[in-house]
mmCIF file of C-alpha atoms in Angstrom:
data_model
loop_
_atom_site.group_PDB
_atom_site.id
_atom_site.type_symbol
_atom_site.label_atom_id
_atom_site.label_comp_id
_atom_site.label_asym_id
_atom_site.label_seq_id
_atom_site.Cartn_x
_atom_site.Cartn_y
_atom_site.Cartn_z
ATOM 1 C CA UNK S 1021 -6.201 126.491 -5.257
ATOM 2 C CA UNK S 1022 -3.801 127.755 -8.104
ATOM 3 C CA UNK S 1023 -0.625 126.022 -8.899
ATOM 4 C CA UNK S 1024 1.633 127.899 -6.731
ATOM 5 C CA UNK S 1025 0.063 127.111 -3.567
ATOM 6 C CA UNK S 1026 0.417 123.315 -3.700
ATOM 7 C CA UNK S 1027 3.396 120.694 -3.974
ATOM 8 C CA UNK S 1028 2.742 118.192 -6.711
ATOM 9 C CA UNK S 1029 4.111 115.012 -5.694
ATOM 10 C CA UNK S 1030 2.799 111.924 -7.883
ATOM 11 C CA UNK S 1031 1.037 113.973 -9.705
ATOM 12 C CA UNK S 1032 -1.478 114.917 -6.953
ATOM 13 C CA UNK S 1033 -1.367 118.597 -5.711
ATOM 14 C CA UNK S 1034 -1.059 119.038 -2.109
ATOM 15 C CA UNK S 1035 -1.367 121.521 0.177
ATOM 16 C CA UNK S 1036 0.887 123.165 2.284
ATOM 17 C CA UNK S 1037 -1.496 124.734 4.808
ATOM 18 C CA UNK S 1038 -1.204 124.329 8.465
ATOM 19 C CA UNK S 1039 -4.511 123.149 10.396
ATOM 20 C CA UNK S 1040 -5.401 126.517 11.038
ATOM 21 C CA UNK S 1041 -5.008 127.684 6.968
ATOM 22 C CA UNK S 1042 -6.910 124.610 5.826
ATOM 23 C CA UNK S 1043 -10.218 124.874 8.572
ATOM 24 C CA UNK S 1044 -10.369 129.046 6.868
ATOM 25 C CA UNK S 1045 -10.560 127.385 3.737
ATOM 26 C CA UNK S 1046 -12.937 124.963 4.100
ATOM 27 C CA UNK S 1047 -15.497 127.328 5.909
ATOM 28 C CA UNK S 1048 -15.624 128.171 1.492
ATOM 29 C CA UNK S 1049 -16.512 124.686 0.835
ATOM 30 C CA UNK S 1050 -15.496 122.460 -1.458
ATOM 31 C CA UNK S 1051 -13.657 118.901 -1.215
ATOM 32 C CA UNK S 1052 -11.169 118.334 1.578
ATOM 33 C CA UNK S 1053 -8.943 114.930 1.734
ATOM 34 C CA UNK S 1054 -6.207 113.540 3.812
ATOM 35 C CA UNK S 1055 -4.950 111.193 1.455
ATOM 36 C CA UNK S 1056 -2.542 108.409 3.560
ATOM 37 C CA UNK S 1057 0.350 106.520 2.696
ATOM 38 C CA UNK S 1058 -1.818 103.135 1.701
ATOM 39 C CA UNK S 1059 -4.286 105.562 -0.289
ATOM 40 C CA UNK S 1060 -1.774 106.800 -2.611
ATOM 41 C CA UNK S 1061 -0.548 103.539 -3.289
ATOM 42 C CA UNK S 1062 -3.901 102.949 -5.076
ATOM 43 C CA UNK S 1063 -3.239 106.229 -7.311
ATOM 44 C CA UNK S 1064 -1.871 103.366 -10.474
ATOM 45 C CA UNK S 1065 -4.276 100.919 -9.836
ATOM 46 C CA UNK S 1066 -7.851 102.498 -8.900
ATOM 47 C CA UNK S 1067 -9.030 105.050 -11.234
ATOM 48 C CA UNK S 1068 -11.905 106.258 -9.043
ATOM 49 C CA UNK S 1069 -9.729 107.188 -6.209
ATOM 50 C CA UNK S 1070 -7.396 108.460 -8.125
ATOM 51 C CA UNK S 1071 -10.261 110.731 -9.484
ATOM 52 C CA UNK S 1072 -11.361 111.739 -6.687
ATOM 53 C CA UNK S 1073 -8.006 113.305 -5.380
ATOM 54 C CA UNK S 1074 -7.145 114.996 -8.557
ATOM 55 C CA UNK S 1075 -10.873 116.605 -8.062
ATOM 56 C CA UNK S 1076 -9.899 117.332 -4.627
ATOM 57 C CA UNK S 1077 -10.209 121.497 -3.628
ATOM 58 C CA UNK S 1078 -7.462 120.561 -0.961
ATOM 59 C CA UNK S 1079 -5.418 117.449 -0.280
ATOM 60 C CA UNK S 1080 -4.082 118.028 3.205
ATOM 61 C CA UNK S 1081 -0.672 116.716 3.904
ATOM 62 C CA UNK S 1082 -1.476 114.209 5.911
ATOM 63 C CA UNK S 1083 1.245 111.440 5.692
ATOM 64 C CA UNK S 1084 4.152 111.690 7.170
ATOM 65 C CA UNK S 1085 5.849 109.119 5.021
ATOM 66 C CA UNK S 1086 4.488 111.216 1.784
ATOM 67 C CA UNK S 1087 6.072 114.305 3.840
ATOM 68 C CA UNK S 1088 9.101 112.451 4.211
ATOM 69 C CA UNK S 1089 9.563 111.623 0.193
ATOM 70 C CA UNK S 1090 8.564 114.872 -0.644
ATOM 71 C CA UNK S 1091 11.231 116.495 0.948
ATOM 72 C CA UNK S 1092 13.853 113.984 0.008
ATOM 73 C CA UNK S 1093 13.204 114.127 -3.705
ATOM 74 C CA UNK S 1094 13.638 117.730 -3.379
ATOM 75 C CA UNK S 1095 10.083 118.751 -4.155
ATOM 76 C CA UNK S 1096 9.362 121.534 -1.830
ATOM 77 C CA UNK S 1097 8.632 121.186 1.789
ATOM 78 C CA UNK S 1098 5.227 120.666 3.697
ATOM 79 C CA UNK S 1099 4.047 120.745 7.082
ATOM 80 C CA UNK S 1100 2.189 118.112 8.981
ATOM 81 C CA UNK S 1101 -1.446 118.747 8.765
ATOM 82 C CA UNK S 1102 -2.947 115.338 10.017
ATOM 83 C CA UNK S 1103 -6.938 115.023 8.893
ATOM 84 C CA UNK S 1104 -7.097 114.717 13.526
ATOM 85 C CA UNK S 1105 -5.505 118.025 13.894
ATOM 86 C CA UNK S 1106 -7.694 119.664 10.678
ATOM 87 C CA UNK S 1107 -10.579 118.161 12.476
ATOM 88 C CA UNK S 1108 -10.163 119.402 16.024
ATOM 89 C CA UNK S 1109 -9.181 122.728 14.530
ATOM 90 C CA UNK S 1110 -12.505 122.656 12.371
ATOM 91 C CA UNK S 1111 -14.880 121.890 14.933
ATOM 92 C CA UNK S 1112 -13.233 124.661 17.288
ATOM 93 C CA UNK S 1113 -15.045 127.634 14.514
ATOM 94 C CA UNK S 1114 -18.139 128.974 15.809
ATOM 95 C CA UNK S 1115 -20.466 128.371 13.084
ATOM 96 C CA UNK S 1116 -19.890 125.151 12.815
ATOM 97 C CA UNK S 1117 -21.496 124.365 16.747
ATOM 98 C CA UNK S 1118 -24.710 125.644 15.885
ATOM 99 C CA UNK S 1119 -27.981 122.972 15.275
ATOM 100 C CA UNK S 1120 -28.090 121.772 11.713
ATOM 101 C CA UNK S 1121 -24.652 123.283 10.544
ATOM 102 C CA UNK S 1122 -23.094 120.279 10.289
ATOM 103 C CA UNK S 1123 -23.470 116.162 9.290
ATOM 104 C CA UNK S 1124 -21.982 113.210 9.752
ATOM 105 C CA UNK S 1125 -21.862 110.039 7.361
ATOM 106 C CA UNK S 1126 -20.707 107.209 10.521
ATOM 107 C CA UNK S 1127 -19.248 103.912 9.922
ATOM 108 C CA UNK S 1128 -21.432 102.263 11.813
ATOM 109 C CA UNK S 1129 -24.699 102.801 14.840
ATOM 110 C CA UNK S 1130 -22.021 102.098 17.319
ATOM 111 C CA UNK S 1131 -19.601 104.623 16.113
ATOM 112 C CA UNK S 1132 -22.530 107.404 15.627
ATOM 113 C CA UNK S 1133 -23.528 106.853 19.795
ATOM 114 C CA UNK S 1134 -20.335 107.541 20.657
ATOM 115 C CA UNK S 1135 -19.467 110.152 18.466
ATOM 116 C CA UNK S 1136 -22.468 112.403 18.534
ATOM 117 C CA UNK S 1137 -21.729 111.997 22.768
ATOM 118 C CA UNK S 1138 -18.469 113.614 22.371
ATOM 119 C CA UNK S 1139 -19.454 115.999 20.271
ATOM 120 C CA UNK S 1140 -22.558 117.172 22.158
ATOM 121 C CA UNK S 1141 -19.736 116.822 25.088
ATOM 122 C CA UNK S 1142 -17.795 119.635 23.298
ATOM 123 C CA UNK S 1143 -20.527 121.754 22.560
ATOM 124 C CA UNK S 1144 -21.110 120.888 19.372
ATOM 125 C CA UNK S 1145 -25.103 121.081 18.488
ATOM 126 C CA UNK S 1146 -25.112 117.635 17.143
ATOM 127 C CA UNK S 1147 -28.141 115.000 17.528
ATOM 128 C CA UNK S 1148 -29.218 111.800 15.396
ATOM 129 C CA UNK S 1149 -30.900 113.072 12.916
ATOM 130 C CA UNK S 1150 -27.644 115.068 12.289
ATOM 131 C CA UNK S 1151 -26.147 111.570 10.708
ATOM 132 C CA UNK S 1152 -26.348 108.778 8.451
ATOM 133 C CA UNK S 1153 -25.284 104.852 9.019
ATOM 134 C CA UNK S 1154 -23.585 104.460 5.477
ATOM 135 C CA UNK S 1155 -24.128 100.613 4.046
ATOM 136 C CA UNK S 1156 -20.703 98.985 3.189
ATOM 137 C CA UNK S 1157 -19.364 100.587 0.147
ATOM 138 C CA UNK S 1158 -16.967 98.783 -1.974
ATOM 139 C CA UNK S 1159 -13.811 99.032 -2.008
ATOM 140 C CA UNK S 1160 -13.241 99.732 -5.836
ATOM 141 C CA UNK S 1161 -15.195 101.137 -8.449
ATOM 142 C CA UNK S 1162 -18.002 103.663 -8.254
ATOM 143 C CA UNK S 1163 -18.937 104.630 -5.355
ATOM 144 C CA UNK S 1164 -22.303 106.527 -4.860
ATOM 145 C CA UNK S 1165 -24.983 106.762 -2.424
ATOM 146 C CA UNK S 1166 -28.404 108.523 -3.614
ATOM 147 C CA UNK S 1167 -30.373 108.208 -0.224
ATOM 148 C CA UNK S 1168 -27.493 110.303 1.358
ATOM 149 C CA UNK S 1169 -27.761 112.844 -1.478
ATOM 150 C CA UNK S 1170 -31.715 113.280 -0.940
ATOM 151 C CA UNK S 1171 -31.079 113.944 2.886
ATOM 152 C CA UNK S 1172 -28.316 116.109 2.221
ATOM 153 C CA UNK S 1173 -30.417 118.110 -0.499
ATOM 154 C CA UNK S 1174 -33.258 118.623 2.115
ATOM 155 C CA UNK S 1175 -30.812 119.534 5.027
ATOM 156 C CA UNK S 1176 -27.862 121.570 3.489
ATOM 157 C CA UNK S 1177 -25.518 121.481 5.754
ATOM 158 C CA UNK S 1178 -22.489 123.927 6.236
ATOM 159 C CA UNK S 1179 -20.340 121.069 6.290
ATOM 160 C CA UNK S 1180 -20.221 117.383 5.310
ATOM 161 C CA UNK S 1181 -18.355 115.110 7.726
ATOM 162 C CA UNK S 1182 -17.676 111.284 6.230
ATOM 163 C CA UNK S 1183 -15.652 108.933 8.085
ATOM 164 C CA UNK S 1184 -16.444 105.654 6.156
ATOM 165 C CA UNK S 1185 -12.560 105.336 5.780
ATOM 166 C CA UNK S 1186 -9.986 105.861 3.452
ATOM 167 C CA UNK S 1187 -10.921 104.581 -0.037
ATOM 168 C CA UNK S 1188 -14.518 104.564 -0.274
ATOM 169 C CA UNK S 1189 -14.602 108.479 1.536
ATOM 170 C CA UNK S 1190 -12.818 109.855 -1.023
ATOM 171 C CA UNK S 1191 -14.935 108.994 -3.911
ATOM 172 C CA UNK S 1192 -18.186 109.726 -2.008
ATOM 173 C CA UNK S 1193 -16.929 112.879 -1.746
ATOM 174 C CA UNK S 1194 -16.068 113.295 -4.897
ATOM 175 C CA UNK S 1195 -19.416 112.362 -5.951
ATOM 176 C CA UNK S 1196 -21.083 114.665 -4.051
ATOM 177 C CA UNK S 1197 -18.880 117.629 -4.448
ATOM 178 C CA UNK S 1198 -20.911 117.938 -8.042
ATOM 179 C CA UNK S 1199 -24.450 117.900 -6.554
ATOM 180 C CA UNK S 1200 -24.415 119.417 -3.518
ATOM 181 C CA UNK S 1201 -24.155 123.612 -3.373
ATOM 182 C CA UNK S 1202 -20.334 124.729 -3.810
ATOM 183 C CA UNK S 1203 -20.355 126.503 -0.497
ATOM 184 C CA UNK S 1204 -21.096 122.828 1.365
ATOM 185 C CA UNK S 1205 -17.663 121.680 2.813
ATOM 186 C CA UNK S 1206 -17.482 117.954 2.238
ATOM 187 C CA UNK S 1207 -14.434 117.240 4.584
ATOM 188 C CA UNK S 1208 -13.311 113.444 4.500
ATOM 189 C CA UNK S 1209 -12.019 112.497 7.758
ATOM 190 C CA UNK S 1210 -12.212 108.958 8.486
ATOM 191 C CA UNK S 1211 -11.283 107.639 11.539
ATOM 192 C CA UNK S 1212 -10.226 110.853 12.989
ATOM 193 C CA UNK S 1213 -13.672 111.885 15.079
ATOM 194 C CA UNK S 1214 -13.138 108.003 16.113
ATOM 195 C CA UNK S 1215 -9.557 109.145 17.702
ATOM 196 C CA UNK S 1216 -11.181 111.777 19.876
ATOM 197 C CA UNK S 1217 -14.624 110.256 20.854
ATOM 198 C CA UNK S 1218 -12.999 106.866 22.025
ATOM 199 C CA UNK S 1219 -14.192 104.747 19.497
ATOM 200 C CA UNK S 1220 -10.712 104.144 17.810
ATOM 201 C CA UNK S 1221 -7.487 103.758 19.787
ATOM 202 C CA UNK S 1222 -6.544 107.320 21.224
ATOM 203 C CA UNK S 1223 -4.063 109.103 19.804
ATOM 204 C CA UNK S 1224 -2.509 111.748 22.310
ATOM 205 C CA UNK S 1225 -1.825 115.232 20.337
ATOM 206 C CA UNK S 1226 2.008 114.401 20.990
ATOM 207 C CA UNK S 1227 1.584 111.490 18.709
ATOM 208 C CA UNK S 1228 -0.149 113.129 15.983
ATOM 209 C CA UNK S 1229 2.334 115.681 15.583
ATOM 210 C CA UNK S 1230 5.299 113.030 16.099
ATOM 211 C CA UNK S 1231 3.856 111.076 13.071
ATOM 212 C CA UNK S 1232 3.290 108.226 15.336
ATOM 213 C CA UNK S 1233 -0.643 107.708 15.224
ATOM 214 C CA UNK S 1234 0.081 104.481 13.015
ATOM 215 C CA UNK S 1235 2.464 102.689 15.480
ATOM 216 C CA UNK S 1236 -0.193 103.298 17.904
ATOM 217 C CA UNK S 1237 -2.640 101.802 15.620
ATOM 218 C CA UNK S 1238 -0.283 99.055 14.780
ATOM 219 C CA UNK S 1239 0.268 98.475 18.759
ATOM 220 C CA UNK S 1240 -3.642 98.539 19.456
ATOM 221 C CA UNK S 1241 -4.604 96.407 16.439
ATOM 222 C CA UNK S 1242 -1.283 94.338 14.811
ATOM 223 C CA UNK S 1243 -2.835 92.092 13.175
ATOM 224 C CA UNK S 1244 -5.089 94.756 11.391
ATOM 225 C CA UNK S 1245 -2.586 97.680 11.353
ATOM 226 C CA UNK S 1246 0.569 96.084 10.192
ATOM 227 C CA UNK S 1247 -0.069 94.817 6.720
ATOM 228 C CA UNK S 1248 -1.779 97.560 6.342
ATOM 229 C CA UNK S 1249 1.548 100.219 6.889
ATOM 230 C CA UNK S 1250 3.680 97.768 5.693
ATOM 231 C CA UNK S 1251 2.015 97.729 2.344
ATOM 232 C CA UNK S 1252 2.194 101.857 2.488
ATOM 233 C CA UNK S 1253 6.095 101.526 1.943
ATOM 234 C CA UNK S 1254 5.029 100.640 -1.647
ATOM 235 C CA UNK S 1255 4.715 104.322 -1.830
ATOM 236 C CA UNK S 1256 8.670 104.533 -1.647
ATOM 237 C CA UNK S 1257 9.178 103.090 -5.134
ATOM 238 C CA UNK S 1258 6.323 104.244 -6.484
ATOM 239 C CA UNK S 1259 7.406 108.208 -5.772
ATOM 240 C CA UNK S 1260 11.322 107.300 -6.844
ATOM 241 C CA UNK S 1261 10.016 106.614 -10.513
ATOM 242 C CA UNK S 1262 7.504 109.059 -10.870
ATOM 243 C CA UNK S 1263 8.216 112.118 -8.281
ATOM 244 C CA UNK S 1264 5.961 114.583 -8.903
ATOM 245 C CA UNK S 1265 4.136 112.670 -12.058
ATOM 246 C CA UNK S 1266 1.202 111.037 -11.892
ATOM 247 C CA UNK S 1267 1.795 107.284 -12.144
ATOM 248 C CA UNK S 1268 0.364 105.113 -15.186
ATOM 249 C CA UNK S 1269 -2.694 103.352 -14.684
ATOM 250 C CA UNK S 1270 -2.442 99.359 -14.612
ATOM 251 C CA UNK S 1271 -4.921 97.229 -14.486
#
Protein backbone atom coordinates (compact mmCIF):
# COMPACT_ATOMS: atom_id res chain seq x y z
CA UNK A 1 0.00 0.00 0.00
CA UNK A 2 1.36 3.60 -0.81
CA UNK A 3 1.36 6.31 1.72
CA UNK A 4 -1.88 7.81 0.96
CA UNK A 5 -3.95 4.92 1.63
CA UNK A 6 -3.00 4.39 5.29
CA UNK A 7 -3.18 6.50 8.66
CA UNK A 8 0.15 6.49 10.43
CA UNK A 9 -0.46 6.52 13.99
CA UNK A 10 2.76 5.56 16.17
CA UNK A 11 4.52 5.27 13.44
CA UNK A 12 2.72 2.13 12.13
CA UNK A 13 0.64 2.57 8.88
CA UNK A 14 -2.81 1.43 9.05
CA UNK A 15 -5.38 0.78 6.93
CA UNK A 16 -8.50 2.25 6.39
CA UNK A 17 -10.29 -0.53 4.50
CA UNK A 18 -13.58 -1.91 5.47
CA UNK A 19 -13.81 -5.90 5.79
CA UNK A 20 -14.91 -6.16 2.44
CA UNK A 21 -11.70 -3.82 0.91
CA UNK A 22 -9.21 -5.73 3.04
CA UNK A 23 -10.53 -9.72 2.12
CA UNK A 24 -10.00 -8.16 -2.08
CA UNK A 25 -6.71 -7.40 -1.00
CA UNK A 26 -5.56 -10.20 0.56
CA UNK A 27 -6.85 -12.65 -2.22
CA UNK A 28 -3.05 -10.70 -3.65
CA UNK A 29 -1.26 -12.02 -0.75
CA UNK A 30 0.99 -10.69 1.35
CA UNK A 31 1.00 -10.02 5.31
CA UNK A 32 -2.27 -9.15 7.01
CA UNK A 33 -2.36 -8.07 10.93
CA UNK A 34 -4.87 -6.87 13.38
CA UNK A 35 -2.62 -5.33 15.67
CA UNK A 36 -4.68 -4.76 19.33
CA UNK A 37 -4.48 -2.31 21.90
CA UNK A 38 -1.94 -4.59 24.26
CA UNK A 39 0.13 -5.34 20.93
CA UNK A 40 0.98 -1.87 20.25
CA UNK A 41 1.97 -1.28 23.60
CA UNK A 42 4.94 -3.60 22.85
CA UNK A 43 5.88 -1.31 19.68
CA UNK A 44 8.94 0.55 22.37
CA UNK A 45 9.86 -2.40 23.99
CA UNK A 46 9.92 -5.56 21.51
CA UNK A 47 11.79 -5.00 18.42
CA UNK A 48 10.57 -8.16 16.67
CA UNK A 49 7.00 -7.23 16.87
CA UNK A 50 7.55 -4.08 16.16
CA UNK A 51 9.24 -5.48 12.93
CA UNK A 52 6.88 -7.39 12.02
CA UNK A 53 4.09 -4.63 11.79
CA UNK A 54 6.20 -2.14 10.04
CA UNK A 55 6.71 -5.24 7.42
CA UNK A 56 3.09 -5.66 7.51
CA UNK A 57 1.26 -5.37 3.64
CA UNK A 58 -1.90 -4.31 5.75
CA UNK A 59 -2.47 -3.54 9.41
CA UNK A 60 -6.23 -3.70 9.76
CA UNK A 61 -7.76 -1.31 12.17
CA UNK A 62 -8.64 -3.45 14.54
CA UNK A 63 -8.73 -1.63 17.97
CA UNK A 64 -11.18 0.35 18.86
CA UNK A 65 -9.22 2.14 21.52
CA UNK A 66 -6.35 2.81 18.68
CA UNK A 67 -9.55 4.05 16.56
CA UNK A 68 -10.51 6.11 19.31
CA UNK A 69 -6.87 8.02 19.69
CA UNK A 70 -6.57 8.26 16.21
CA UNK A 71 -9.38 10.30 15.75
CA UNK A 72 -8.86 12.41 18.81
CA UNK A 73 -5.33 13.44 17.97
CA UNK A 74 -6.69 14.53 14.77
CA UNK A 75 -4.95 11.98 12.58
CA UNK A 76 -7.48 11.02 10.05
CA UNK A 77 -10.37 8.78 10.64
CA UNK A 78 -10.72 4.87 10.30
CA UNK A 79 -13.34 2.43 10.31
CA UNK A 80 -13.71 -0.62 12.45
CA UNK A 81 -12.35 -3.56 10.68
CA UNK A 82 -12.07 -6.21 13.57
CA UNK A 83 -9.53 -9.30 12.45
CA UNK A 84 -13.55 -11.46 13.31
CA UNK A 85 -15.29 -9.45 10.76
CA UNK A 86 -12.03 -9.62 8.09
CA UNK A 87 -12.21 -13.26 8.83
CA UNK A 88 -15.86 -14.10 8.28
CA UNK A 89 -15.71 -11.83 5.27
CA UNK A 90 -12.55 -13.85 3.99
CA UNK A 91 -13.79 -17.19 4.30
CA UNK A 92 -17.20 -16.08 2.54
CA UNK A 93 -14.80 -15.80 -1.20
CA UNK A 94 -15.18 -18.74 -3.26
CA UNK A 95 -11.74 -19.78 -3.81
CA UNK A 96 -10.89 -19.92 -0.64
CA UNK A 97 -13.64 -23.16 0.12
CA UNK A 98 -12.02 -25.32 -2.21
CA UNK A 99 -9.61 -28.55 -0.83
CA UNK A 100 -6.07 -27.43 -0.22
CA UNK A 101 -6.66 -23.57 -0.70
CA UNK A 102 -6.24 -22.81 2.58
CA UNK A 103 -4.16 -23.68 6.19
CA UNK A 104 -4.38 -23.27 9.49
CA UNK A 105 -1.48 -22.90 12.18
CA UNK A 106 -4.02 -23.89 15.63
CA UNK A 107 -3.18 -23.13 19.11
CA UNK A 108 -3.66 -26.23 20.22
CA UNK A 109 -5.33 -30.24 19.09
CA UNK A 110 -8.35 -29.10 20.94
CA UNK A 111 -8.78 -25.88 19.17
CA UNK A 112 -7.98 -27.59 15.56
CA UNK A 113 -11.22 -30.35 16.33
CA UNK A 114 -13.33 -27.75 16.81
CA UNK A 115 -12.33 -25.45 14.34
CA UNK A 116 -11.87 -27.58 11.28
CA UNK A 117 -15.84 -28.81 12.47
CA UNK A 118 -17.07 -25.41 11.94
CA UNK A 119 -15.43 -24.83 9.10
CA UNK A 120 -16.29 -28.07 7.27
CA UNK A 121 -19.86 -26.91 8.89
CA UNK A 122 -19.67 -23.79 6.62
CA UNK A 123 -18.55 -25.38 3.67
CA UNK A 124 -15.26 -24.75 3.87
CA UNK A 125 -13.06 -27.83 2.30
CA UNK A 126 -10.98 -28.08 5.35
CA UNK A 127 -9.56 -31.52 6.91
CA UNK A 128 -6.45 -32.32 9.29
CA UNK A 129 -3.94 -32.44 7.22
CA UNK A 130 -5.06 -28.86 6.30
CA UNK A 131 -3.31 -27.71 9.84
CA UNK A 132 -0.50 -27.59 12.09
CA UNK A 133 -0.41 -27.82 16.19
CA UNK A 134 2.25 -24.93 16.62
CA UNK A 135 4.70 -25.71 19.86
CA UNK A 136 4.63 -22.73 22.36
CA UNK A 137 6.47 -19.90 20.87
CA UNK A 138 7.96 -17.33 23.04
CA UNK A 139 6.78 -14.49 23.80
CA UNK A 140 9.83 -12.22 22.81
CA UNK A 141 12.52 -12.50 20.51
CA UNK A 142 12.73 -14.45 17.28
CA UNK A 143 10.23 -16.26 16.47
CA UNK A 144 10.53 -18.97 13.69
CA UNK A 145 9.26 -22.29 12.94
CA UNK A 146 11.13 -24.37 10.05
CA UNK A 147 8.88 -27.59 10.18
CA UNK A 148 5.89 -25.24 9.34
CA UNK A 149 7.89 -23.69 6.48
CA UNK A 150 8.73 -27.27 4.89
CA UNK A 151 4.90 -28.17 4.99
CA UNK A 152 3.95 -24.96 3.74
CA UNK A 153 6.65 -25.19 0.83
CA UNK A 154 5.21 -28.66 -0.20
CA UNK A 155 1.48 -27.53 0.12
CA UNK A 156 1.27 -23.81 -1.07
CA UNK A 157 -1.59 -22.74 0.07
CA UNK A 158 -3.74 -19.71 -1.20
CA UNK A 159 -3.85 -18.52 2.17
CA UNK A 160 -2.08 -18.87 5.53
CA UNK A 161 -4.36 -18.79 8.59
CA UNK A 162 -2.30 -18.47 12.19
CA UNK A 163 -4.10 -18.03 15.29
CA UNK A 164 -1.26 -18.68 17.86
CA UNK A 165 -2.25 -15.19 19.33
CA UNK A 166 -1.23 -11.84 19.34
CA UNK A 167 2.56 -11.49 19.78
CA UNK A 168 4.08 -14.54 18.62
CA UNK A 169 1.50 -14.46 15.16
CA UNK A 170 2.80 -11.49 14.09
CA UNK A 171 6.38 -12.33 13.84
CA UNK A 172 5.67 -15.81 12.38
CA UNK A 173 4.18 -14.08 9.85
CA UNK A 174 6.59 -11.90 9.31
CA UNK A 175 8.99 -14.61 8.98
CA UNK A 176 7.31 -16.33 6.54
CA UNK A 177 6.12 -13.53 4.41
CA UNK A 178 10.00 -13.72 2.99
CA UNK A 179 9.96 -17.46 2.10
CA UNK A 180 6.84 -18.35 1.10
CA UNK A 181 5.56 -17.20 -2.74
CA UNK A 182 4.28 -13.40 -2.63
CA UNK A 183 0.87 -14.40 -3.86
CA UNK A 184 0.40 -16.70 -0.39
CA UNK A 185 -1.86 -14.57 1.97
CA UNK A 186 -0.47 -15.05 5.45
CA UNK A 187 -3.50 -13.53 7.40
CA UNK A 188 -2.88 -13.41 11.31
CA UNK A 189 -6.03 -13.87 13.05
CA UNK A 190 -5.72 -15.18 16.41
CA UNK A 191 -8.46 -15.96 18.36
CA UNK A 192 -10.96 -14.89 15.87
CA UNK A 193 -11.84 -18.54 14.09
CA UNK A 194 -11.98 -19.43 18.05
CA UNK A 195 -15.00 -16.69 18.33
CA UNK A 196 -17.02 -18.41 15.63
CA UNK A 197 -16.26 -22.19 16.10
CA UNK A 198 -17.05 -22.06 19.96
CA UNK A 199 -13.81 -22.54 21.23
CA UNK A 200 -13.41 -18.92 22.67
CA UNK A 201 -16.26 -17.02 24.32
CA UNK A 202 -18.79 -15.96 21.47
CA UNK A 203 -18.87 -12.77 20.39
CA UNK A 204 -22.35 -11.84 18.74
CA UNK A 205 -21.70 -9.59 15.42
CA UNK A 206 -23.47 -6.71 17.51
CA UNK A 207 -20.54 -6.80 19.79
CA UNK A 208 -17.88 -6.79 17.34
CA UNK A 209 -19.07 -3.84 15.68
CA UNK A 210 -19.94 -2.09 19.17
CA UNK A 211 -16.21 -2.53 20.14
CA UNK A 212 -17.31 -4.66 22.94
CA UNK A 213 -15.65 -8.18 22.17
CA UNK A 214 -13.12 -7.37 25.13
CA UNK A 215 -15.75 -6.74 27.90
CA UNK A 216 -17.11 -9.95 26.81
CA UNK A 217 -13.79 -11.48 27.13
CA UNK A 218 -13.20 -9.71 30.34
CA UNK A 219 -16.82 -11.04 31.60
CA UNK A 220 -16.05 -14.74 30.39
CA UNK A 221 -12.45 -14.82 31.68
CA UNK A 222 -11.68 -11.71 34.46
CA UNK A 223 -9.08 -12.91 35.85
CA UNK A 224 -7.33 -13.50 32.40
CA UNK A 225 -8.94 -10.61 30.44
CA UNK A 226 -8.65 -7.73 32.78
CA UNK A 227 -4.98 -7.12 33.30
CA UNK A 228 -4.71 -7.82 30.13
CA UNK A 229 -7.08 -4.51 28.76
CA UNK A 230 -6.17 -2.71 31.58
CA UNK A 231 -2.55 -2.77 30.63
CA UNK A 232 -3.79 -1.70 26.83
CA UNK A 233 -4.63 1.87 28.31
CA UNK A 234 -0.80 2.24 28.32
CA UNK A 235 -1.45 2.90 24.74
CA UNK A 236 -3.11 6.34 25.82
CA UNK A 237 0.20 7.91 26.86
CA UNK A 238 2.16 6.25 24.69
CA UNK A 239 0.13 7.84 21.41
CA UNK A 240 -0.11 11.50 23.36
CA UNK A 241 3.83 11.74 23.09
CA UNK A 242 4.45 10.27 19.95
CA UNK A 243 1.10 10.52 17.66
CA UNK A 244 1.85 9.39 14.54
CA UNK A 245 5.83 8.67 15.33
CA UNK A 246 7.16 5.64 15.96
CA UNK A 247 8.11 5.39 19.63
CA UNK A 248 11.91 4.90 20.81
CA UNK A 249 13.01 1.60 21.56
CA UNK A 250 13.87 0.85 25.39
CA UNK A 251 15.19 -1.88 26.62
Amino acid sequence: MTDRDTIRFLGVSIAPLTAVEAADRALRGGLILAPSAPGLCDLSSDPEYRAALLAADINLPDSGLAILLVRMLGLGSLPRTSGLGFLKELLSRAPLRDPGATFWVMPSEKAMHRNVAWLRSQGIEVTLRDCYIAPVYPRSGIIQDEGLLEILMQRLPRSVFICTGSGSQEKLGAWLRGKLPRSTSLCCIGAAIGFLSGDQVRIPAWADRACLGWLIRSLANPSRFIPRYLQALRLIPLALRHRDSLPPLVS
